[in-house]
Every structure is written in C-alpha cells, then in structure tokens.
PDB file of C-alpha atoms in Angstrom:
ATOM      1  CA  MET A   1     -38.616   3.091   1.701  1.00 45.00           C
ATOM      2  CA  PRO A   2     -35.692   0.900   0.546  1.00 47.00           C
ATOM      3  CA  ALA A   3     -32.720   2.588  -1.089  1.00 45.00           C
ATOM      4  CA  THR A   4     -32.696   2.534  -4.864  1.00 44.00           C
ATOM      5  CA  TRP A   5     -29.538   1.906  -6.802  1.00 41.00           C
ATOM      6  CA  PRO A   6     -28.727   3.358 -10.224  1.00 43.00           C
ATOM      7  CA  PRO A   7     -28.976   0.938 -13.116  1.00 45.00           C
ATOM      8  CA  ARG A   8     -25.964  -1.255 -13.678  1.00 44.00           C
ATOM      9  CA  THR A   9     -23.460   0.279 -16.080  1.00 41.00           C
ATOM     10  CA  VAL A  10     -22.194  -1.909 -18.896  1.00 41.00           C
ATOM     11  CA  ILE A  11     -18.625  -1.258 -20.028  1.00 40.00           C
ATOM     12  CA  ARG A  12     -18.443  -1.596 -23.799  1.00 44.00           C
ATOM     13  CA  LYS A  13     -14.898  -2.355 -24.865  1.00 43.00           C
ATOM     14  CA  SER A  14     -15.765  -1.431 -28.449  1.00 43.00           C
ATOM     15  CA  SER A  15     -15.863   2.200 -27.346  1.00 49.00           C
ATOM     16  CA  GLY A  16     -12.034   2.292 -27.261  1.00 63.00           C
ATOM     17  CA  LEU A  17     -10.719   5.401 -25.532  1.00 74.00           C
ATOM     18  CA  ARG A  18     -14.297   6.492 -24.832  1.00 80.00           C
ATOM     19  CA  THR A  19     -15.117   3.391 -22.742  1.00 83.00           C
ATOM     20  CA  LEU A  20     -14.844   4.960 -19.282  1.00 85.00           C
ATOM     21  CA  GLU A  21     -16.378   8.262 -20.312  1.00 89.00           C
ATOM     22  CA  SER A  22     -19.258   6.579 -22.115  1.00 88.00           C
ATOM     23  CA  ALA A  23     -20.051   4.478 -19.045  1.00 90.00           C
ATOM     24  CA  LEU A  24     -19.996   7.539 -16.787  1.00 92.00           C
ATOM     25  CA  TYR A  25     -22.191   9.561 -19.141  1.00 92.00           C
ATOM     26  CA  ARG A  26     -24.704   6.698 -19.364  1.00 91.00           C
ATOM     27  CA  SER A  27     -24.827   6.649 -15.569  1.00 91.00           C
ATOM     28  CA  GLY A  28     -25.661  10.357 -15.471  1.00 93.00           C
ATOM     29  CA  LEU A  29     -22.281  11.350 -14.033  1.00 93.00           C
ATOM     30  CA  GLY A  30     -21.163  13.694 -16.800  1.00 93.00           C
ATOM     31  CA  PRO A  31     -19.666  15.981 -17.828  1.00 96.00           C
ATOM     32  CA  VAL A  32     -16.456  13.977 -17.479  1.00 96.00           C
ATOM     33  CA  ALA A  33     -13.119  15.770 -17.187  1.00 97.00           C
ATOM     34  CA  GLY A  34      -9.727  14.244 -17.777  1.00 96.00           C
ATOM     35  CA  VAL A  35      -6.612  15.664 -16.152  1.00 97.00           C
ATOM     36  CA  ASP A  36      -2.957  14.947 -16.879  1.00 95.00           C
ATOM     37  CA  GLU A  37       0.478  16.502 -16.356  1.00 96.00           C
ATOM     38  CA  VAL A  38       3.642  16.845 -18.398  1.00 96.00           C
ATOM     39  CA  GLY A  39       7.124  17.673 -17.146  1.00 96.00           C
ATOM     40  CA  ARG A  40       7.068  15.784 -13.868  1.00 94.00           C
ATOM     41  CA  GLY A  41      10.455  14.195 -14.545  1.00 93.00           C
ATOM     42  CA  ALA A  42      12.164  17.186 -16.153  1.00 96.00           C
ATOM     43  CA  CYS A  43      14.939  18.916 -14.231  1.00 96.00           C
ATOM     44  CA  ALA A  44      14.217  22.261 -15.905  1.00 97.00           C
ATOM     45  CA  GLY A  45      11.109  24.144 -16.956  1.00 97.00           C
ATOM     46  CA  PRO A  46       7.605  24.178 -15.521  1.00 98.00           C
ATOM     47  CA  LEU A  47       5.313  21.346 -14.594  1.00 98.00           C
ATOM     48  CA  VAL A  48       2.265  21.751 -16.860  1.00 98.00           C
ATOM     49  CA  VAL A  49      -1.149  20.319 -15.993  1.00 98.00           C
ATOM     50  CA  ALA A  50      -4.237  20.349 -18.202  1.00 98.00           C
ATOM     51  CA  ALA A  51      -7.876  19.418 -17.635  1.00 98.00           C
ATOM     52  CA  CYS A  52     -10.247  18.773 -20.520  1.00 97.00           C
ATOM     53  CA  VAL A  53     -13.944  17.979 -20.858  1.00 97.00           C
ATOM     54  CA  LEU A  54     -15.097  16.235 -24.017  1.00 94.00           C
ATOM     55  CA  GLY A  55     -18.755  15.728 -24.865  1.00 86.00           C
ATOM     56  CA  PRO A  56     -20.470  12.332 -24.687  1.00 85.00           C
ATOM     57  CA  ASN A  57     -20.304  11.759 -28.444  1.00 79.00           C
ATOM     58  CA  ARG A  58     -17.284  10.432 -30.305  1.00 76.00           C
ATOM     59  CA  LEU A  59     -15.861  12.968 -32.764  1.00 78.00           C
ATOM     60  CA  GLU A  60     -14.166  11.790 -35.940  1.00 80.00           C
ATOM     61  CA  SER A  61     -11.923  14.857 -35.821  1.00 80.00           C
ATOM     62  CA  LEU A  62     -10.396  13.499 -32.601  1.00 86.00           C
ATOM     63  CA  ALA A  63     -10.285   9.850 -33.639  1.00 83.00           C
ATOM     64  CA  ALA A  64      -6.463   9.886 -33.549  1.00 84.00           C
ATOM     65  CA  LEU A  65      -6.330  10.843 -29.862  1.00 84.00           C
ATOM     66  CA  ASP A  66      -3.872   8.788 -27.859  1.00 74.00           C
ATOM     67  CA  ASP A  67      -1.304   9.141 -25.121  1.00 67.00           C
ATOM     68  CA  SER A  68       0.689  12.239 -26.135  1.00 71.00           C
ATOM     69  CA  LYS A  69       3.978  10.324 -25.744  1.00 76.00           C
ATOM     70  CA  LYS A  70       2.819   7.862 -28.424  1.00 83.00           C
ATOM     71  CA  LEU A  71       2.040  10.642 -30.894  1.00 88.00           C
ATOM     72  CA  ASN A  72       4.738  12.375 -32.878  1.00 92.00           C
ATOM     73  CA  GLU A  73       5.145  16.135 -32.677  1.00 93.00           C
ATOM     74  CA  ARG A  74       3.356  16.750 -35.976  1.00 94.00           C
ATOM     75  CA  GLU A  75       0.295  14.763 -34.878  1.00 94.00           C
ATOM     76  CA  ARG A  76       0.180  16.499 -31.485  1.00 95.00           C
ATOM     77  CA  GLU A  77       0.343  19.901 -33.166  1.00 96.00           C
ATOM     78  CA  ARG A  78      -2.478  18.855 -35.518  1.00 95.00           C
ATOM     79  CA  LEU A  79      -4.691  17.698 -32.659  1.00 95.00           C
ATOM     80  CA  PHE A  80      -3.979  20.667 -30.374  1.00 97.00           C
ATOM     81  CA  PRO A  81      -6.275  23.221 -32.077  1.00 96.00           C
ATOM     82  CA  LEU A  82      -8.915  20.556 -32.726  1.00 96.00           C
ATOM     83  CA  ILE A  83      -9.104  19.693 -29.027  1.00 96.00           C
ATOM     84  CA  ARG A  84      -9.450  23.357 -28.117  1.00 96.00           C
ATOM     85  CA  ARG A  85     -12.157  23.783 -30.750  1.00 95.00           C
ATOM     86  CA  TYR A  86     -14.297  20.757 -29.900  1.00 94.00           C
ATOM     87  CA  ALA A  87     -13.776  20.428 -26.128  1.00 96.00           C
ATOM     88  CA  LEU A  88     -16.636  21.586 -23.942  1.00 96.00           C
ATOM     89  CA  ALA A  89     -14.017  23.125 -21.654  1.00 97.00           C
ATOM     90  CA  TYR A  90     -10.278  23.008 -21.013  1.00 98.00           C
ATOM     91  CA  HIS A  91      -7.779  24.712 -18.728  1.00 98.00           C
ATOM     92  CA  VAL A  92      -3.974  24.609 -18.645  1.00 98.00           C
ATOM     93  CA  VAL A  93      -1.901  25.392 -15.543  1.00 98.00           C
ATOM     94  CA  PHE A  94       1.843  26.205 -15.497  1.00 98.00           C
ATOM     95  CA  ILE A  95       3.723  25.537 -12.253  1.00 98.00           C
ATOM     96  CA  PRO A  96       7.175  27.176 -12.377  1.00 97.00           C
ATOM     97  CA  SER A  97      10.352  25.452 -11.297  1.00 96.00           C
ATOM     98  CA  ALA A  98      10.613  27.540  -8.120  1.00 95.00           C
ATOM     99  CA  GLU A  99       7.225  26.282  -6.949  1.00 96.00           C
ATOM    100  CA  VAL A 100       8.164  22.696  -7.784  1.00 96.00           C
ATOM    101  CA  ASP A 101      11.286  23.169  -5.632  1.00 95.00           C
ATOM    102  CA  ARG A 102       9.297  24.743  -2.813  1.00 95.00           C
ATOM    103  CA  ARG A 103       6.452  22.206  -2.706  1.00 94.00           C
ATOM    104  CA  GLY A 104       8.086  19.061  -4.034  1.00 95.00           C
ATOM    105  CA  VAL A 105       7.211  17.607  -7.418  1.00 94.00           C
ATOM    106  CA  HIS A 106       4.364  15.328  -6.286  1.00 95.00           C
ATOM    107  CA  VAL A 107       2.626  17.924  -4.129  1.00 96.00           C
ATOM    108  CA  ALA A 108       2.963  20.477  -6.940  1.00 97.00           C
ATOM    109  CA  ASN A 109       1.549  17.927  -9.372  1.00 96.00           C
ATOM    110  CA  ILE A 110      -1.561  17.216  -7.290  1.00 96.00           C
ATOM    111  CA  GLU A 111      -2.095  20.915  -6.592  1.00 96.00           C
ATOM    112  CA  GLY A 112      -1.796  21.596 -10.326  1.00 97.00           C
ATOM    113  CA  MET A 113      -4.480  19.009 -11.033  1.00 97.00           C
ATOM    114  CA  ARG A 114      -6.812  20.713  -8.550  1.00 97.00           C
ATOM    115  CA  ARG A 115      -6.148  24.103 -10.148  1.00 97.00           C
ATOM    116  CA  ALA A 116      -6.734  22.752 -13.652  1.00 98.00           C
ATOM    117  CA  VAL A 117     -10.103  21.246 -12.706  1.00 98.00           C
ATOM    118  CA  ALA A 118     -11.100  24.397 -10.797  1.00 97.00           C
ATOM    119  CA  GLY A 119     -10.304  26.507 -13.863  1.00 98.00           C
ATOM    120  CA  LEU A 120     -12.726  24.683 -16.165  1.00 98.00           C
ATOM    121  CA  SER A 121     -15.609  26.818 -17.417  1.00 97.00           C
ATOM    122  CA  VAL A 122     -17.867  23.747 -17.250  1.00 96.00           C
ATOM    123  CA  ARG A 123     -18.151  22.079 -13.850  1.00 96.00           C
ATOM    124  CA  PRO A 124     -17.491  18.358 -14.301  1.00 97.00           C
ATOM    125  CA  GLY A 125     -19.657  15.741 -12.671  1.00 96.00           C
ATOM    126  CA  TYR A 126     -16.740  13.311 -12.583  1.00 97.00           C
ATOM    127  CA  VAL A 127     -12.959  13.555 -12.975  1.00 97.00           C
ATOM    128  CA  LEU A 128     -10.601  10.936 -14.393  1.00 96.00           C
ATOM    129  CA  SER A 129      -6.959  11.553 -13.483  1.00 95.00           C
ATOM    130  CA  ASP A 130      -3.913   9.910 -14.976  1.00 90.00           C
ATOM    131  CA  GLY A 131      -2.359   7.622 -12.399  1.00 88.00           C
ATOM    132  CA  PHE A 132      -2.677   9.700  -9.239  1.00 87.00           C
ATOM    133  CA  ARG A 133      -5.550  10.113  -6.817  1.00 92.00           C
ATOM    134  CA  VAL A 134      -6.423  13.808  -6.469  1.00 95.00           C
ATOM    135  CA  PRO A 135      -7.837  14.469  -2.994  1.00 94.00           C
ATOM    136  CA  GLY A 136      -9.789  17.620  -2.330  1.00 93.00           C
ATOM    137  CA  LEU A 137     -11.836  17.744  -5.518  1.00 95.00           C
ATOM    138  CA  PRO A 138     -15.483  18.784  -4.991  1.00 95.00           C
ATOM    139  CA  MET A 139     -16.734  15.997  -7.259  1.00 96.00           C
ATOM    140  CA  PRO A 140     -16.096  12.233  -7.456  1.00 95.00           C
ATOM    141  CA  SER A 141     -12.915  11.188  -9.204  1.00 95.00           C
ATOM    142  CA  LEU A 142     -11.011   8.092 -10.225  1.00 94.00           C
ATOM    143  CA  PRO A 143      -7.278   7.616 -10.837  1.00 94.00           C
ATOM    144  CA  VAL A 144      -6.698   5.594 -14.006  1.00 93.00           C
ATOM    145  CA  VAL A 145      -3.382   3.795 -14.433  1.00 87.00           C
ATOM    146  CA  GLY A 146      -2.113   4.609 -17.900  1.00 85.00           C
ATOM    147  CA  GLY A 147      -5.084   6.930 -18.223  1.00 83.00           C
ATOM    148  CA  ASP A 148      -3.779   8.893 -21.193  1.00 75.00           C
ATOM    149  CA  ALA A 149      -3.948   5.649 -23.185  1.00 79.00           C
ATOM    150  CA  ALA A 150      -7.273   4.561 -21.675  1.00 83.00           C
ATOM    151  CA  ALA A 151      -9.587   7.604 -21.658  1.00 91.00           C
ATOM    152  CA  ALA A 152     -10.073  10.160 -24.417  1.00 92.00           C
ATOM    153  CA  CYS A 153     -10.509  13.105 -22.041  1.00 94.00           C
ATOM    154  CA  ILE A 154      -7.194  12.272 -20.321  1.00 95.00           C
ATOM    155  CA  ALA A 155      -5.497  11.824 -23.702  1.00 93.00           C
ATOM    156  CA  ALA A 156      -6.842  15.228 -24.770  1.00 95.00           C
ATOM    157  CA  ALA A 157      -5.526  16.801 -21.549  1.00 96.00           C
ATOM    158  CA  SER A 158      -2.187  15.098 -22.167  1.00 94.00           C
ATOM    159  CA  VAL A 159      -1.892  16.631 -25.647  1.00 95.00           C
ATOM    160  CA  LEU A 160      -2.879  20.090 -24.370  1.00 97.00           C
ATOM    161  CA  ALA A 161      -0.265  19.914 -21.606  1.00 97.00           C
ATOM    162  CA  LYS A 162       2.464  18.458 -23.819  1.00 96.00           C
ATOM    163  CA  VAL A 163       2.115  20.932 -26.687  1.00 97.00           C
ATOM    164  CA  SER A 164       1.768  23.895 -24.308  1.00 98.00           C
ATOM    165  CA  ARG A 165       4.924  22.908 -22.441  1.00 98.00           C
ATOM    166  CA  ASP A 166       6.938  22.074 -25.549  1.00 97.00           C
ATOM    167  CA  ARG A 167       6.166  25.470 -27.078  1.00 97.00           C
ATOM    168  CA  LEU A 168       7.219  27.213 -23.881  1.00 98.00           C
ATOM    169  CA  MET A 169      10.485  25.277 -23.752  1.00 97.00           C
ATOM    170  CA  VAL A 170      11.267  26.337 -27.330  1.00 97.00           C
ATOM    171  CA  GLU A 171      10.751  29.980 -26.289  1.00 96.00           C
ATOM    172  CA  MET A 172      12.904  29.362 -23.221  1.00 96.00           C
ATOM    173  CA  GLU A 173      15.813  28.347 -25.438  1.00 94.00           C
ATOM    174  CA  ALA A 174      16.006  31.936 -26.732  1.00 94.00           C
ATOM    175  CA  GLU A 175      16.078  33.300 -23.170  1.00 95.00           C
ATOM    176  CA  HIS A 176      18.633  30.758 -21.932  1.00 96.00           C
ATOM    177  CA  PRO A 177      20.756  29.741 -24.937  1.00 96.00           C
ATOM    178  CA  GLY A 178      23.217  26.899 -24.765  1.00 96.00           C
ATOM    179  CA  TYR A 179      21.179  24.360 -22.803  1.00 96.00           C
ATOM    180  CA  GLY A 180      19.256  22.910 -25.752  1.00 96.00           C
ATOM    181  CA  PHE A 181      15.808  23.358 -24.164  1.00 97.00           C
ATOM    182  CA  ALA A 182      14.163  23.363 -27.601  1.00 96.00           C
ATOM    183  CA  GLU A 183      15.456  19.830 -28.188  1.00 96.00           C
ATOM    184  CA  HIS A 184      15.270  17.961 -24.892  1.00 96.00           C
ATOM    185  CA  LYS A 185      12.537  20.137 -23.288  1.00 97.00           C
ATOM    186  CA  GLY A 186      14.320  20.194 -19.926  1.00 96.00           C
ATOM    187  CA  TYR A 187      14.739  16.446 -19.464  1.00 96.00           C
ATOM    188  CA  SER A 188      18.033  14.928 -18.372  1.00 93.00           C
ATOM    189  CA  THR A 189      19.601  13.838 -21.646  1.00 94.00           C
ATOM    190  CA  PRO A 190      23.365  13.475 -22.160  1.00 94.00           C
ATOM    191  CA  ALA A 191      23.411  16.770 -24.095  1.00 95.00           C
ATOM    192  CA  HIS A 192      21.550  18.552 -21.295  1.00 95.00           C
ATOM    193  CA  SER A 193      23.860  17.083 -18.663  1.00 92.00           C
ATOM    194  CA  ALA A 194      26.897  18.243 -20.633  1.00 93.00           C
ATOM    195  CA  ALA A 195      25.452  21.770 -20.939  1.00 94.00           C
ATOM    196  CA  LEU A 196      24.693  21.825 -17.214  1.00 92.00           C
ATOM    197  CA  ALA A 197      28.259  20.804 -16.395  1.00 91.00           C
ATOM    198  CA  GLU A 198      29.640  23.532 -18.652  1.00 92.00           C
ATOM    199  CA  LEU A 199      27.234  26.415 -17.926  1.00 93.00           C
ATOM    200  CA  GLY A 200      25.846  25.551 -14.518  1.00 92.00           C
ATOM    201  CA  PRO A 201      22.106  25.752 -13.802  1.00 93.00           C
ATOM    202  CA  CYS A 202      19.949  28.712 -14.798  1.00 95.00           C
ATOM    203  CA  SER A 203      16.849  30.125 -13.118  1.00 94.00           C
ATOM    204  CA  GLU A 204      14.623  27.619 -14.937  1.00 96.00           C
ATOM    205  CA  HIS A 205      16.335  24.572 -13.465  1.00 96.00           C
ATOM    206  CA  ARG A 206      14.849  22.680 -10.535  1.00 96.00           C
ATOM    207  CA  TYR A 207      17.357  22.960  -7.719  1.00 93.00           C
ATOM    208  CA  SER A 208      15.585  20.222  -5.753  1.00 92.00           C
ATOM    209  CA  PHE A 209      16.583  17.652  -8.384  1.00 92.00           C
ATOM    210  CA  ILE A 210      19.741  15.885  -7.370  1.00 88.00           C
ATOM    211  CA  ASN A 211      21.563  16.203 -10.709  1.00 87.00           C
ATOM    212  CA  VAL A 212      21.150  19.995 -10.533  1.00 91.00           C
ATOM    213  CA  ARG A 213      21.859  20.218  -6.810  1.00 87.00           C
ATOM    214  CA  ARG A 214      25.130  18.294  -7.160  1.00 84.00           C
ATOM    215  CA  LEU A 215      26.451  20.865  -9.621  1.00 79.00           C
ATOM    216  CA  VAL A 216      25.297  23.787  -7.496  1.00 71.00           C
ATOM    217  CA  ALA A 217      26.920  22.326  -4.389  1.00 63.00           C
ATOM    218  CA  VAL A 218      30.207  21.824  -6.237  1.00 53.00           C
ATOM    219  CA  ASP A 219      30.191  25.403  -7.520  1.00 52.00           C
ATOM    220  CA  GLY A 220      29.173  26.816  -4.152  1.00 50.00           C
ATOM    221  CA  GLN A 221      26.246  28.697  -5.662  1.00 50.00           C
ATOM    222  CA  LEU A 222      23.552  27.428  -3.312  1.00 47.00           C
ATOM    223  CA  GLY A 223      22.509  30.411  -1.206  1.00 43.00           C
ATOM    224  CA  THR A 224      20.487  30.213   1.984  1.00 37.00           C
ATOM    225  CA  GLU A 225      17.388  31.643   0.291  1.00 39.00           C
ATOM    226  CA  MET A 226      17.304  28.894  -2.345  1.00 45.00           C
ATOM    227  CA  GLY A 227      18.390  26.231   0.131  1.00 44.00           C
ATOM    228  CA  ALA A 228      15.371  26.897   2.312  1.00 40.00           C
ATOM    229  CA  TYR A 229      13.055  25.812  -0.495  1.00 44.00           C
ATOM    230  CA  LEU A 230      14.689  22.521  -1.345  1.00 48.00           C
ATOM    231  CA  VAL A 231      12.943  19.205  -0.910  1.00 46.00           C
ATOM    232  CA  PRO A 232      15.483  16.490  -0.052  1.00 43.00           C
ATOM    233  CA  ASP A 233      16.574  13.784  -2.472  1.00 39.00           C
ATOM    234  CA  VAL A 234      14.327  14.157  -5.492  1.00 40.00           C
ATOM    235  CA  ASP A 235      16.488  11.755  -7.466  1.00 37.00           C
ATOM    236  CA  LEU A 236      15.937  11.743 -11.209  1.00 35.00           C
ATOM    237  CA  GLU A 237      17.665   8.384 -11.428  1.00 33.00           C
ATOM    238  CA  GLY A 238      15.035   6.838  -9.161  1.00 33.00           C
ATOM    239  CA  GLU A 239      12.328   7.128 -11.837  1.00 36.00           C
ATOM    240  CA  PRO A 240      13.529   5.358 -15.016  1.00 30.00           C
ATOM    241  CA  GLU A 241      10.797   6.687 -17.316  1.00 32.00           C
ATOM    242  CA  GLN A 242      11.874  10.232 -16.532  1.00 32.00           C
ATOM    243  CA  GLN A 243      15.207   9.566 -18.197  1.00 29.00           C
ATOM    244  CA  SER A 244      13.782   8.130 -21.414  1.00 28.00           C
ATOM    245  CA  GLN A 245      10.384   9.660 -22.079  1.00 31.00           C
ATOM    246  CA  PHE A 246       9.705  13.272 -23.007  1.00 33.00           C
ATOM    247  CA  GLY A 247       6.292  13.472 -21.311  1.00 42.00           C
TER     248      GLY A 247
END
C-alpha cells in the first residue's frame, strides 16, 4: 500500500503571531510549545528559560503579545498574569550563575530549554524554540529565527522568562547592594562596570565572562575551585546585542 502524506498545510499570514502555531495545529501536531531564554548575555544573575503552551484559538486578552524586548515593563507586567491564566501549560527554569560558569552559556541555555519543556504539565506535540536548535527533545521541534517576534507561544515564553528574571534581579539588589541589579538586571552597562571596578564581583556574577574574569585576575581572587569551572573566553564584547538589549 503506498504511503499517504498528510494534507498540505497552508500558512496564512493574516494569523500574525499565530501563523506557525495555527499551521501546526491544523496539521494535527499540537499542542505547540514555545521556548525562550532571557539573560544569556548578562554577566550577573541567572539564565532564565521558559516554555509555554497556548491553545489553538487566538485570545483577545493576549492580543498585545510580542517579543518581550519590544514591550515596556508595564506591558510585560500586565501580560504576565494573563499568560499564566490562559496558557494550557507553562514552566520556568532558573539556571544560576555557577552552573552557567560550569557548563558554558550555550550548553546551559540548551539544557535549560530541555528542562523547561520537560516541566510542562501538558506534553507538547511540537516545540518552537527561539533561534537555537534543541537536540534531545522527545518530540519534533523547529528553531525559529527571531521566534519571539514570530510565534505567540515563543513570545509568551519570552515574557514569562523576562518578568521572572527581572523580579529576581530586583530582589538580588537588596542582597547585594551597590551593583544596581534592579536597574541594569545584570547586563554590562557603564554603571555596572563602574560598580564592578569599585566593589569587585559578588557570588551572583559569572566568572566565565571576560569582563568579570579580568577584574578577578587583577585582584588575585580567583581560587582553584572557581578556576576549575571556568569556560575559556566567553567574551561579552563578541556579542553586540548583549551590550545593548536587556533580554
């Protein structure tokens, strides 16, 4: 008997951010999960990864969904509880700085995406990831370049990760005063660099990032225990968007 192919899927551009998800749902590949990370380029604080499953129907309450970096803080905070209320499932993973140092930022990022998907209470039939291929998932997946601006489920995951991380960084400011974590959220701004030069790094900084490691090496604080975990030459200056975007 000849093999049968599923019916051809028509991509409807009018669906906006729901285009990819709508096509996958029509092909019987749902539920569709989106996964995204925040904090990849920060030199302090955790890497935060979120996975989110939205239903097949467009919700007016989430009509303003977009890439979290394009939304202001007030709009992200407004959407955050709505996403948690209307999502079929979501899961947020926090990867501390020490693990980022030990694994390397990219490996930690991919592992975080796996953990976020595995933590969903609804098993997805398909996963859309923002930018990076995620090997090892037990279901088909597709990396989407600029995914948080192209798929609603990725945008929802982006908002969940961004708001969760921002809130944690505000709390971290009270534990480690003087660095300005509540303002720059651990990214390498001039104010953060000045605080680092004055105070030196704290336990929340990523010692594998070259701007932190340079200061530690100058001060002679780098012990053998920490040195064993470092991944060589994770250069913040090598990724321009990390310097300018808080996401």
